Tab-separated table of C-alpha atoms in Angstrom:
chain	number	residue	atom	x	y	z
A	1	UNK	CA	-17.980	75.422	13.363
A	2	UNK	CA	-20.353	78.138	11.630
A	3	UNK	CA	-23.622	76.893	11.372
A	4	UNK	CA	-24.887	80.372	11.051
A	5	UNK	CA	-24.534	79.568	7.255
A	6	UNK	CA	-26.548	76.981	5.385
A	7	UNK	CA	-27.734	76.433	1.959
A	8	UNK	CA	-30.558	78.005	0.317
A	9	UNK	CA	-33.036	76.117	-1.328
A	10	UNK	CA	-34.321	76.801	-4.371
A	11	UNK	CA	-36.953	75.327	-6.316
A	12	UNK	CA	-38.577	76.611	-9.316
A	13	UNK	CA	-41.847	75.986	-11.795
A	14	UNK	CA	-42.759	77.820	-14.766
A	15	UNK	CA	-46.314	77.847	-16.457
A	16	UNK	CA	-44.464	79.752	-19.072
A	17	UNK	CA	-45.471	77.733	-22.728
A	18	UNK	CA	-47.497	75.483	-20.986
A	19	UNK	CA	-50.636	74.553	-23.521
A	20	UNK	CA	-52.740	73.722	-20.428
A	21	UNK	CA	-54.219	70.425	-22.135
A	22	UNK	CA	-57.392	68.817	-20.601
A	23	UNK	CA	-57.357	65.010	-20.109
A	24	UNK	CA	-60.742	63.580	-19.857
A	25	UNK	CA	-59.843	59.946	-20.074
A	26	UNK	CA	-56.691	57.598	-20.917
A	27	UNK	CA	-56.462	58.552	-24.106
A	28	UNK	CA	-55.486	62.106	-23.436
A	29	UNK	CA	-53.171	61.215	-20.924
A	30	UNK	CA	-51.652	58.677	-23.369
A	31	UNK	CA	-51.449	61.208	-25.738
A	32	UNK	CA	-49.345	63.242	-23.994
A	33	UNK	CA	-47.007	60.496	-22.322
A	34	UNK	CA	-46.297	59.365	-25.991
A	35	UNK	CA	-45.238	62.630	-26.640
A	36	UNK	CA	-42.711	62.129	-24.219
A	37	UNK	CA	-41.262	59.168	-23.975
A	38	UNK	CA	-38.178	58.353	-26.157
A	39	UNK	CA	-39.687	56.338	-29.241
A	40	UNK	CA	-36.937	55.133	-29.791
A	41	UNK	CA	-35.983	53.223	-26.337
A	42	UNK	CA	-39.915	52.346	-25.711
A	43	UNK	CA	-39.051	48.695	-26.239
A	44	UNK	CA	-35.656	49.123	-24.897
A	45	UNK	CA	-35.801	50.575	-21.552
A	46	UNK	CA	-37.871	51.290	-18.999
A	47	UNK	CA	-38.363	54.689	-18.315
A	48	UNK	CA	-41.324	56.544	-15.369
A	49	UNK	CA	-43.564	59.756	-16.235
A	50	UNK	CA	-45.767	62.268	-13.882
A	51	UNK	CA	-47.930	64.099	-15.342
A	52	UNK	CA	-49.718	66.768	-12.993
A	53	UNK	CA	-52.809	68.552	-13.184
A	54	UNK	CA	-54.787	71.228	-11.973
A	55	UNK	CA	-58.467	71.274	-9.924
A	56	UNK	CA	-59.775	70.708	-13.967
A	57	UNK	CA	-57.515	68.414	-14.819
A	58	UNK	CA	-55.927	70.406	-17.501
A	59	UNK	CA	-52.131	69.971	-17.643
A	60	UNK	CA	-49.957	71.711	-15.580
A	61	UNK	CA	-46.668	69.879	-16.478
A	62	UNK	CA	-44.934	66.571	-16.839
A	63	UNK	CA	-41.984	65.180	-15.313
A	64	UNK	CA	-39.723	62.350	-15.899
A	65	UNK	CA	-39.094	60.730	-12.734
A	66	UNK	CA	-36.844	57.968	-13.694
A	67	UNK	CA	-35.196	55.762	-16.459
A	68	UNK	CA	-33.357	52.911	-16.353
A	69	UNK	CA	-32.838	49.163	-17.723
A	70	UNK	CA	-34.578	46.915	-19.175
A	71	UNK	CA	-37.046	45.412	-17.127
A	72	UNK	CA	-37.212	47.466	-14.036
A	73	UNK	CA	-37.042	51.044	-12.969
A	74	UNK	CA	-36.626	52.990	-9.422
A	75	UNK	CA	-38.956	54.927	-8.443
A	76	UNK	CA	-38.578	57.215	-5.551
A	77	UNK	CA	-41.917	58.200	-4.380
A	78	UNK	CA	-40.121	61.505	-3.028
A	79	UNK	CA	-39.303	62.958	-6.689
A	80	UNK	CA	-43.066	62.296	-7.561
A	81	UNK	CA	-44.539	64.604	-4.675
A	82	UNK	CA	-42.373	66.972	-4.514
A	83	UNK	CA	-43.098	68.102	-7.866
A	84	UNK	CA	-46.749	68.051	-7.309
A	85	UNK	CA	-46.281	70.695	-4.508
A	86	UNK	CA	-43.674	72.598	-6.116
A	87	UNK	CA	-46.721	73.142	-9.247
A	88	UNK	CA	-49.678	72.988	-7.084
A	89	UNK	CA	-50.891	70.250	-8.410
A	90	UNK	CA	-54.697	68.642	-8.073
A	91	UNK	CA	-53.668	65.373	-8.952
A	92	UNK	CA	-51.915	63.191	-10.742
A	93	UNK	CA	-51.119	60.426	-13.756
A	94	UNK	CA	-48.085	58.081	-13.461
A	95	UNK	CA	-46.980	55.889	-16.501
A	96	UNK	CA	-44.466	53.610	-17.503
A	97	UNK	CA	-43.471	51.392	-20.364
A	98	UNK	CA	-42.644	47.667	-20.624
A	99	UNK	CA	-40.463	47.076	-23.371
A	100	UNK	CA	-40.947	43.422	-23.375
A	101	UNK	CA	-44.474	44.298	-24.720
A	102	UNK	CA	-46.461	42.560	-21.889
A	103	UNK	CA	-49.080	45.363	-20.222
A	104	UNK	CA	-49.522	42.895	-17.445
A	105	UNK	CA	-48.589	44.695	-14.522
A	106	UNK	CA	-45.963	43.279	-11.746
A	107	UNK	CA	-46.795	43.011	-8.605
A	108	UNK	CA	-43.956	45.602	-8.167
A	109	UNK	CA	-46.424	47.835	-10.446
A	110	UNK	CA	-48.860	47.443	-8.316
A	111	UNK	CA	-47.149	47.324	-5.254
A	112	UNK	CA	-45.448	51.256	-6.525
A	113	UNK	CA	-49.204	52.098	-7.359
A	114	UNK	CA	-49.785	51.655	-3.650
A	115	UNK	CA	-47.114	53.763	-2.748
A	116	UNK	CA	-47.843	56.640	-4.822
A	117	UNK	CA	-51.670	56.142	-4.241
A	118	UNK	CA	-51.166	56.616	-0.342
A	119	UNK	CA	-48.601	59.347	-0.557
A	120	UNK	CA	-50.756	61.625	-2.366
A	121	UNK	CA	-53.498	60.672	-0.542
A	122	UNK	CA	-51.250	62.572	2.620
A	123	UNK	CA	-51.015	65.691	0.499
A	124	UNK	CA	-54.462	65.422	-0.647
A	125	UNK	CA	-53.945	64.994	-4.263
A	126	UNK	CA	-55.457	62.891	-6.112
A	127	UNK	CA	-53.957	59.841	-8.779
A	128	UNK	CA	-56.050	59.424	-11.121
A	129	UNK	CA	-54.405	56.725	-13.022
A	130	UNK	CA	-51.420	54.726	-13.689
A	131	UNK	CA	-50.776	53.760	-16.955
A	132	UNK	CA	-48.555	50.723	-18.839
A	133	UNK	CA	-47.517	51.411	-22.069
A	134	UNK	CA	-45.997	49.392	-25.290
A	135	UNK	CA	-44.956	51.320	-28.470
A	136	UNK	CA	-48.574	50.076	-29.784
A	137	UNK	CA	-50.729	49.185	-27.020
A	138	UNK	CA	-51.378	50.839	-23.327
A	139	UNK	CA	-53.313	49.371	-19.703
A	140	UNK	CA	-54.873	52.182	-17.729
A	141	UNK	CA	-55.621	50.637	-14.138
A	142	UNK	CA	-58.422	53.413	-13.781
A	143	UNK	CA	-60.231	51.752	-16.673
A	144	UNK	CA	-59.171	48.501	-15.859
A	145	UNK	CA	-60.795	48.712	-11.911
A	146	UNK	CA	-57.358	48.710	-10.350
A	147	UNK	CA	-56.877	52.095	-8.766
């Protein structure tokens, strides 16, 4: 055996085109998760966002972490950090939808907010929120006192 040869990693992040959007509240985070997520397959599949930002909380970029079926989604807590180091990110906004229109969240929901909460904790960024969303209606647990 060789093991003088291994793979290289590579990992890449571009600010290139990046508007650098500030989000002050919810709304401007829901702003630009509705951007993103499918319209279409809102109420049809469940599907998990990032969204990271710098020390001011402007935008440095948004990932989609997973999608799936109906009523669930996996989320591996891995994905989410690594692309907060890989942009430097200050901290964080996670969101997801429900398609069967109920912004209640799971105790999986809050369970994965746990999760995500202490991991970035450990890499000393910061979530900020974590957001349910319908096509018409969202539940930030920031505003709602469950962060």
């Amino acid at each position: 055996m060789n093991f003088n040869i291994v793979n290289e990693i590579k990992l890449t992040y571009s600010r290139e085109g990046n508007a650098e959007k500030l989000i002050t509240n919810s709304n401007d985070a829901i702003e630009v998760f509705r951007a993103h997520f499918d319209s279409g397959e809102i109420d049809y599949r469940e599907s998990f966002y990032a969204l990271y930002l710098n020390h001011a909380h402007k935008v440095l970029g948004i990932k989609r972490i997973s999608e799936s079926g109906i009523s669930s989604t996996l989320v591996d807590i891995r994905i989410i950090m690594q692309a907060a180091l890989l942009c430097n990110a200050s901290s964080l906004i996670v969101a997801h939808n429900h398609p069967s229109g109920n912004l209640k969240p799971s105790s999986e929901d809050v369970k994965m907010t746990g999760k995500i909460k202490n991991a970035s904790e450990f890499l000393s960024i910061q979530l900020l929120d974590h957001c349910i969303l319908t096509s018409t209606e969202y539940l930030s647990f920031a505003d709602e006192g469950l962060l």
